[in-house]
CSV table of C-alpha atoms (C1' of nucleotides) in Angstrom, one decimal:
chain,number,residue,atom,x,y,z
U,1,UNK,CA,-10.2,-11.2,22.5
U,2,UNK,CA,-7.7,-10.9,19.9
U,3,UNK,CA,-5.7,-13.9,19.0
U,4,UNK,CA,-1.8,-13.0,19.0
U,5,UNK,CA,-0.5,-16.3,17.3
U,6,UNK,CA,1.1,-15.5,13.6
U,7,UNK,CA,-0.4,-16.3,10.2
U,8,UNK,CA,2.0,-19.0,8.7
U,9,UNK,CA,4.1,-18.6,5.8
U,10,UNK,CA,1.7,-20.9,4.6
U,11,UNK,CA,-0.9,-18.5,4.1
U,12,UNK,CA,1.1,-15.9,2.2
U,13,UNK,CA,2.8,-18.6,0.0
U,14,UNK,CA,-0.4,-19.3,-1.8
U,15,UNK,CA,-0.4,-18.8,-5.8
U,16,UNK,CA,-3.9,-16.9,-5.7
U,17,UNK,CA,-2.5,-13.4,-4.7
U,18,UNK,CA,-6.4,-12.5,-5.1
U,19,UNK,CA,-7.7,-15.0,-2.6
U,20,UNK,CA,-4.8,-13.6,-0.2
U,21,UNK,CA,-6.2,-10.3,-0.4
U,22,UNK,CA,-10.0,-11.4,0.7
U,23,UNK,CA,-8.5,-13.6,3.2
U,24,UNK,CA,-6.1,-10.8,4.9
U,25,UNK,CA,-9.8,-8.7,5.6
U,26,UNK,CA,-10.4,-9.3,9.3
U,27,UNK,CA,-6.9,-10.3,9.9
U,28,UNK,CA,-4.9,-7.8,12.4
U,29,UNK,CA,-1.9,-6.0,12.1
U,30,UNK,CA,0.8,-5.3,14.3
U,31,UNK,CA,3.9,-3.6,14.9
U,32,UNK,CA,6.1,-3.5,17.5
U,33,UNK,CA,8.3,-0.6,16.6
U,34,UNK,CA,10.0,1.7,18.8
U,35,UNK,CA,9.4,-0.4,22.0
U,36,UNK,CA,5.7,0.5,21.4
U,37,UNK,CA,2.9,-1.9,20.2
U,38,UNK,CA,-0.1,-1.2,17.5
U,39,UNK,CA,-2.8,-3.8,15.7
U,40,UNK,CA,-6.0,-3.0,13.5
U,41,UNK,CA,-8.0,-5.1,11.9
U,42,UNK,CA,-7.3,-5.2,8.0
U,43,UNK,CA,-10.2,-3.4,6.5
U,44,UNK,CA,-9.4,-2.8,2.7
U,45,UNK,CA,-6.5,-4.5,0.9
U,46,UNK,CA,-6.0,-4.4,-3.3
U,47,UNK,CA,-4.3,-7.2,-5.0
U,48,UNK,CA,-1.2,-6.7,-7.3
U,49,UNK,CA,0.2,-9.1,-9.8
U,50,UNK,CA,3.2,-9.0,-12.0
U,51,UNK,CA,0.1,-10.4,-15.0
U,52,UNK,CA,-1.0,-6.8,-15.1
U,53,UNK,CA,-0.1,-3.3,-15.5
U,54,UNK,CA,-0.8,-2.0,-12.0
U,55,UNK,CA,1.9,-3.4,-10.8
U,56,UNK,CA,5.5,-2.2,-10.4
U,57,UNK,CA,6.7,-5.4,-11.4
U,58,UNK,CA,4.6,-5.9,-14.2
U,59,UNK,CA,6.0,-8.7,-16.8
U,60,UNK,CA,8.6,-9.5,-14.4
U,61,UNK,CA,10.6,-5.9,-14.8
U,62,UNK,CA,13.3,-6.8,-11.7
U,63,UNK,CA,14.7,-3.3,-10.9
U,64,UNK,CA,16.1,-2.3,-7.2
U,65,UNK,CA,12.8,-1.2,-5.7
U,66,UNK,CA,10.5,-4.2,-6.8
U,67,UNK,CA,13.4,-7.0,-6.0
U,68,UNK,CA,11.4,-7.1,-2.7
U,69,UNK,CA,8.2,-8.3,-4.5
U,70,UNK,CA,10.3,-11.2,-6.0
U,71,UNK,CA,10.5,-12.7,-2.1
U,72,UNK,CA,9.1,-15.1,-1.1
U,73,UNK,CA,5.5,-15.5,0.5
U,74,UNK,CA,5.1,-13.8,4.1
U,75,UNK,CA,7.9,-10.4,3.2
U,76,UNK,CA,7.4,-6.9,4.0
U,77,UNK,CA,7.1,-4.6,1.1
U,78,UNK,CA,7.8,-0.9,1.9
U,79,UNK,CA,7.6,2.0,-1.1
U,80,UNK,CA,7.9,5.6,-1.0
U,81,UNK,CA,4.9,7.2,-3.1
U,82,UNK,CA,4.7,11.1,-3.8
U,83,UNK,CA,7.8,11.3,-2.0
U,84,UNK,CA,6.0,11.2,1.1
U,85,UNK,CA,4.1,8.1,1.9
U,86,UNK,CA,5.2,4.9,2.7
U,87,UNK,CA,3.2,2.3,1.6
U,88,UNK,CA,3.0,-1.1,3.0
U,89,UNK,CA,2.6,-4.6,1.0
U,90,UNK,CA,2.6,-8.2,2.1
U,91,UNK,CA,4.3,-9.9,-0.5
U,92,UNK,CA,2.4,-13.5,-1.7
U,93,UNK,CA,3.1,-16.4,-3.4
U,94,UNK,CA,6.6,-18.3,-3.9
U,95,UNK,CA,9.9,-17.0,-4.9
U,96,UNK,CA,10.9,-15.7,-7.7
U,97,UNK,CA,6.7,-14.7,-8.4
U,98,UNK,CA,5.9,-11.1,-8.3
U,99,UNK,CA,2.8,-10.6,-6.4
U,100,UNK,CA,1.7,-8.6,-3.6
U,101,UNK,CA,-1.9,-7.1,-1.4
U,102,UNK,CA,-1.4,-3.8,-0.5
U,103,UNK,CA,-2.8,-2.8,2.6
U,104,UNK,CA,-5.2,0.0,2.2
U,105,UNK,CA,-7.2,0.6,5.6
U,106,UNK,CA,-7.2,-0.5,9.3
U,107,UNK,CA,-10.1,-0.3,12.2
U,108,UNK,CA,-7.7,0.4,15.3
U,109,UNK,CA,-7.2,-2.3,18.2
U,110,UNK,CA,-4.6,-1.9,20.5
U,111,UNK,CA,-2.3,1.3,20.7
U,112,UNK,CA,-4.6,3.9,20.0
U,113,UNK,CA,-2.4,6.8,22.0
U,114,UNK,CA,0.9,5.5,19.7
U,115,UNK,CA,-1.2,5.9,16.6
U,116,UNK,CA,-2.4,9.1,17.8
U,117,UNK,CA,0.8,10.5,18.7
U,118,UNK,CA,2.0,9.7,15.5
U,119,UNK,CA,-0.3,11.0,13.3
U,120,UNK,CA,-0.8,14.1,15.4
U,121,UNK,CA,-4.5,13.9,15.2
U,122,UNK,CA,-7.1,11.9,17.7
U,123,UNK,CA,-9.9,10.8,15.4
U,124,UNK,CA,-10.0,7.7,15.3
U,125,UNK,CA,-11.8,7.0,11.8
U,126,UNK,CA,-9.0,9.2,10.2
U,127,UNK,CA,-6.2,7.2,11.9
U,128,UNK,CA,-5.3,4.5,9.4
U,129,UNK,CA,-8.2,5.3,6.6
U,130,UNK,CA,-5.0,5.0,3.7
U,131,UNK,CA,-2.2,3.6,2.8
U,132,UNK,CA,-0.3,6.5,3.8
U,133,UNK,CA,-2.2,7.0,7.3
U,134,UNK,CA,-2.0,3.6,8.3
U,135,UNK,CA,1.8,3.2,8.0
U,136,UNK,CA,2.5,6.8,9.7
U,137,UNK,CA,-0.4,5.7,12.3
U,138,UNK,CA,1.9,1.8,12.7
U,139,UNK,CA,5.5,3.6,12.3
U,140,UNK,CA,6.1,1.5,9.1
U,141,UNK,CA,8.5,3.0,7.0
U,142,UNK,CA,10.7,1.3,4.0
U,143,UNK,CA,13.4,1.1,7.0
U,144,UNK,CA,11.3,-2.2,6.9
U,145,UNK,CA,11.3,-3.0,3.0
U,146,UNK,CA,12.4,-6.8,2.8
U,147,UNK,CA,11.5,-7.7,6.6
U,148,UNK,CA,9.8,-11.3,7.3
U,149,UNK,CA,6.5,-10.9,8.6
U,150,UNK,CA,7.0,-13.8,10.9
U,151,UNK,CA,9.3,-11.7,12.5
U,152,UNK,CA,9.2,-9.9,16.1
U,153,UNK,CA,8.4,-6.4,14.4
U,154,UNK,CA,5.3,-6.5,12.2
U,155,UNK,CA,3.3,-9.7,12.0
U,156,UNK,CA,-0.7,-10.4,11.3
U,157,UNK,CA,-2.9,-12.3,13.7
U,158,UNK,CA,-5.7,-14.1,12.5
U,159,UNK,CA,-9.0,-12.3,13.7
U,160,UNK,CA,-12.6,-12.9,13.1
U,161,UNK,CA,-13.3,-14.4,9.6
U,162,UNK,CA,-15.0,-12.2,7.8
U,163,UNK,CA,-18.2,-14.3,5.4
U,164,UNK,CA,-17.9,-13.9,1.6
U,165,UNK,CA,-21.1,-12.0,1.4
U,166,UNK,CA,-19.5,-9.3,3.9
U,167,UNK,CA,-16.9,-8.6,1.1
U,168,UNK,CA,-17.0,-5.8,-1.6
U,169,UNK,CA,-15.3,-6.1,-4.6
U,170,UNK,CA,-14.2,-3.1,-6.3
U,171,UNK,CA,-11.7,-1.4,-8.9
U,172,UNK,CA,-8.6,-0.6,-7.2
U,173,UNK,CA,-7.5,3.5,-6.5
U,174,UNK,CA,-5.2,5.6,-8.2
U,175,UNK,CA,-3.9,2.8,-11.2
U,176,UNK,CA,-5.3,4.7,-14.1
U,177,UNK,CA,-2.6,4.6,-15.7
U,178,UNK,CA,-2.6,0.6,-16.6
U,179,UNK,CA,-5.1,0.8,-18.8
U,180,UNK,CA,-7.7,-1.9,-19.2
U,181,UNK,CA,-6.0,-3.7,-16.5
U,182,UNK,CA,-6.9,-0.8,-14.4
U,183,UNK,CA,-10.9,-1.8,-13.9
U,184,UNK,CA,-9.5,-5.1,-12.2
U,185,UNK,CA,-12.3,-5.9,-9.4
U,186,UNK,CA,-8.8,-6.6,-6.8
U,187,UNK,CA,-10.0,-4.1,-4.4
U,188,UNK,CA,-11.6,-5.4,-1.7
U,189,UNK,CA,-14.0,-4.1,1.6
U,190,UNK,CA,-15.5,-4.9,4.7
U,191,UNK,CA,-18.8,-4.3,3.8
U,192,UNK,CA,-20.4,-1.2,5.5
U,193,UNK,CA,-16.9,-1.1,7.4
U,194,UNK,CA,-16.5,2.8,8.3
U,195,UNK,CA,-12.7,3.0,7.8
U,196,UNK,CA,-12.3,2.3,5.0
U,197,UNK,CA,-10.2,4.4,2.7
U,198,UNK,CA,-12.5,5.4,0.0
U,199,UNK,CA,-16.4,4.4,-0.5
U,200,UNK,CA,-16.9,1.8,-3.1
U,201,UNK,CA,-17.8,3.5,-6.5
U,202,UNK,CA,-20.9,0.2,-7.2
U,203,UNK,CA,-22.2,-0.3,-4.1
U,204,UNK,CA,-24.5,-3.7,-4.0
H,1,DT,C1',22.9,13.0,-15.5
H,2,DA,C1',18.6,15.3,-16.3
H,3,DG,C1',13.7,15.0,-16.3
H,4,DA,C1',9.2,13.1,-15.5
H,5,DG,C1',5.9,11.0,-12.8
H,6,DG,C1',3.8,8.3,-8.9
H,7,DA,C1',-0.6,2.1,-5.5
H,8,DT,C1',-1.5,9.8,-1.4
H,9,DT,C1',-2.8,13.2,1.7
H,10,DG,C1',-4.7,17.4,3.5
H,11,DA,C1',-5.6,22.1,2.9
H,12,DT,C1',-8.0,25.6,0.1
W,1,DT,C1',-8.7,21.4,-7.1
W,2,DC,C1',-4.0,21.5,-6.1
W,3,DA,C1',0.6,21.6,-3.8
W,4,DA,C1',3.9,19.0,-1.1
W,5,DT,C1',8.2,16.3,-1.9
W,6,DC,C1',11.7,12.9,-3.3
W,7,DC,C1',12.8,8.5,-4.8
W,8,DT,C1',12.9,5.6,-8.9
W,9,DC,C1',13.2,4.8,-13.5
W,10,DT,C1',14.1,6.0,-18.3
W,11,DA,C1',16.2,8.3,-22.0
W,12,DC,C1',20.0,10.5,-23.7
DNA sequence: TAGAGGATTGAT
DNA sequence: TCAATCCTCTAC
């Protein structure tokens, strides 16, 4: 049975951006977009802050795309990558702090046929095994950039609560580019979870 | 205003 | 291994 109520604002405000990130795996996800519903359990998440060089809004740089990750705690953050993917973020900690777990994976839960449709493809490991995927298979696009996630069209439930010791740690995907910042241990797994987007590179 | 590059994906 | 594809940002 999947519990419907809302994560409080409260649990996005938090000043840990890294402790939101383990705590979001477990969680579920929906959207109610288009008159039609679909959840997944949060799988893999990475952990952005504006401390380090991963991050769009690295040492505070405020241009019009990151604005949204100067929001408050609990906002929807919605980019375009490769021209093609939309990529979805929940923005943490208070105003005015850029910070930010980007949602990497889901494990389907309600709305299987809507993601299916979507995504044009019925296997339901491959569904929502990305950043990319997962936002196709919900029907997030940056139409949603900036949206409350208390809101009516994408909020997180709070699932099962997933045990420290069923948590991998790993070095996030794709950020080689920042460096030393770039073997940052802010990706995190379910462990031995089979949607996952990537395998972890040092398993145990 | 032009040019480069990106928190990805899927086909070859 | 590589193309798709376009928005964003930077430099001039």
């Amino acid at each position: 049975m999947v519990d419907s109520g809302k994560l409080p604002l409260s649990f996005y405000e938090r000043d840990n951006v890294v402790e939101v990130a383990k705590d979001l795996l477990g969680k579920i996800l929906f959207t109610s977009i288009d008159g039609k519903v679909a959840g997944g359990r949060i799988v893999e998440t990475e952990a952005y802050s504006f401390l380090e060089r991963a991050c769009h809004a690295h040492m505070n740089r405020r241009t019009r795309r990151t604005e949204t990750l100067f929001a408050p705690g609990g906002t929807a953050y919605v980019y375009l990558c490769y021209g093609i993917h939309h990529l979805f973020n929940v923005v943490t900690n208070t105003q005015g702090t850029a910070e930010a777990v980007l949602i990497r994976a889901l494990e389907p839960v309600t709305g299987l046929p809507v993601m299916q449709l979507r995504r044009g493809m019925t296997v339901a490991t491959q569904l929502t095994s990305g950043p990319g995927k997962l936002s196709q298979a919900m029907g997030i696009t940056t139409e949603k950039n900036g949206i409350e996630l208390t809101g009516s069209e994408i909020w997180i439930s709070p699932g099962e609560p997933i045990h420290n010791r069923d948590i991998v740690a790993d070095v996030r995907i794709g950020v080689d580019y920042a460096g030393e910042d770039a073997l940052l241990p802010w990706r995190f797994l379910i462990k031995g979870n089979h949607y996952v987007s990537v395998p972890v590179k040092n398993p145990g």
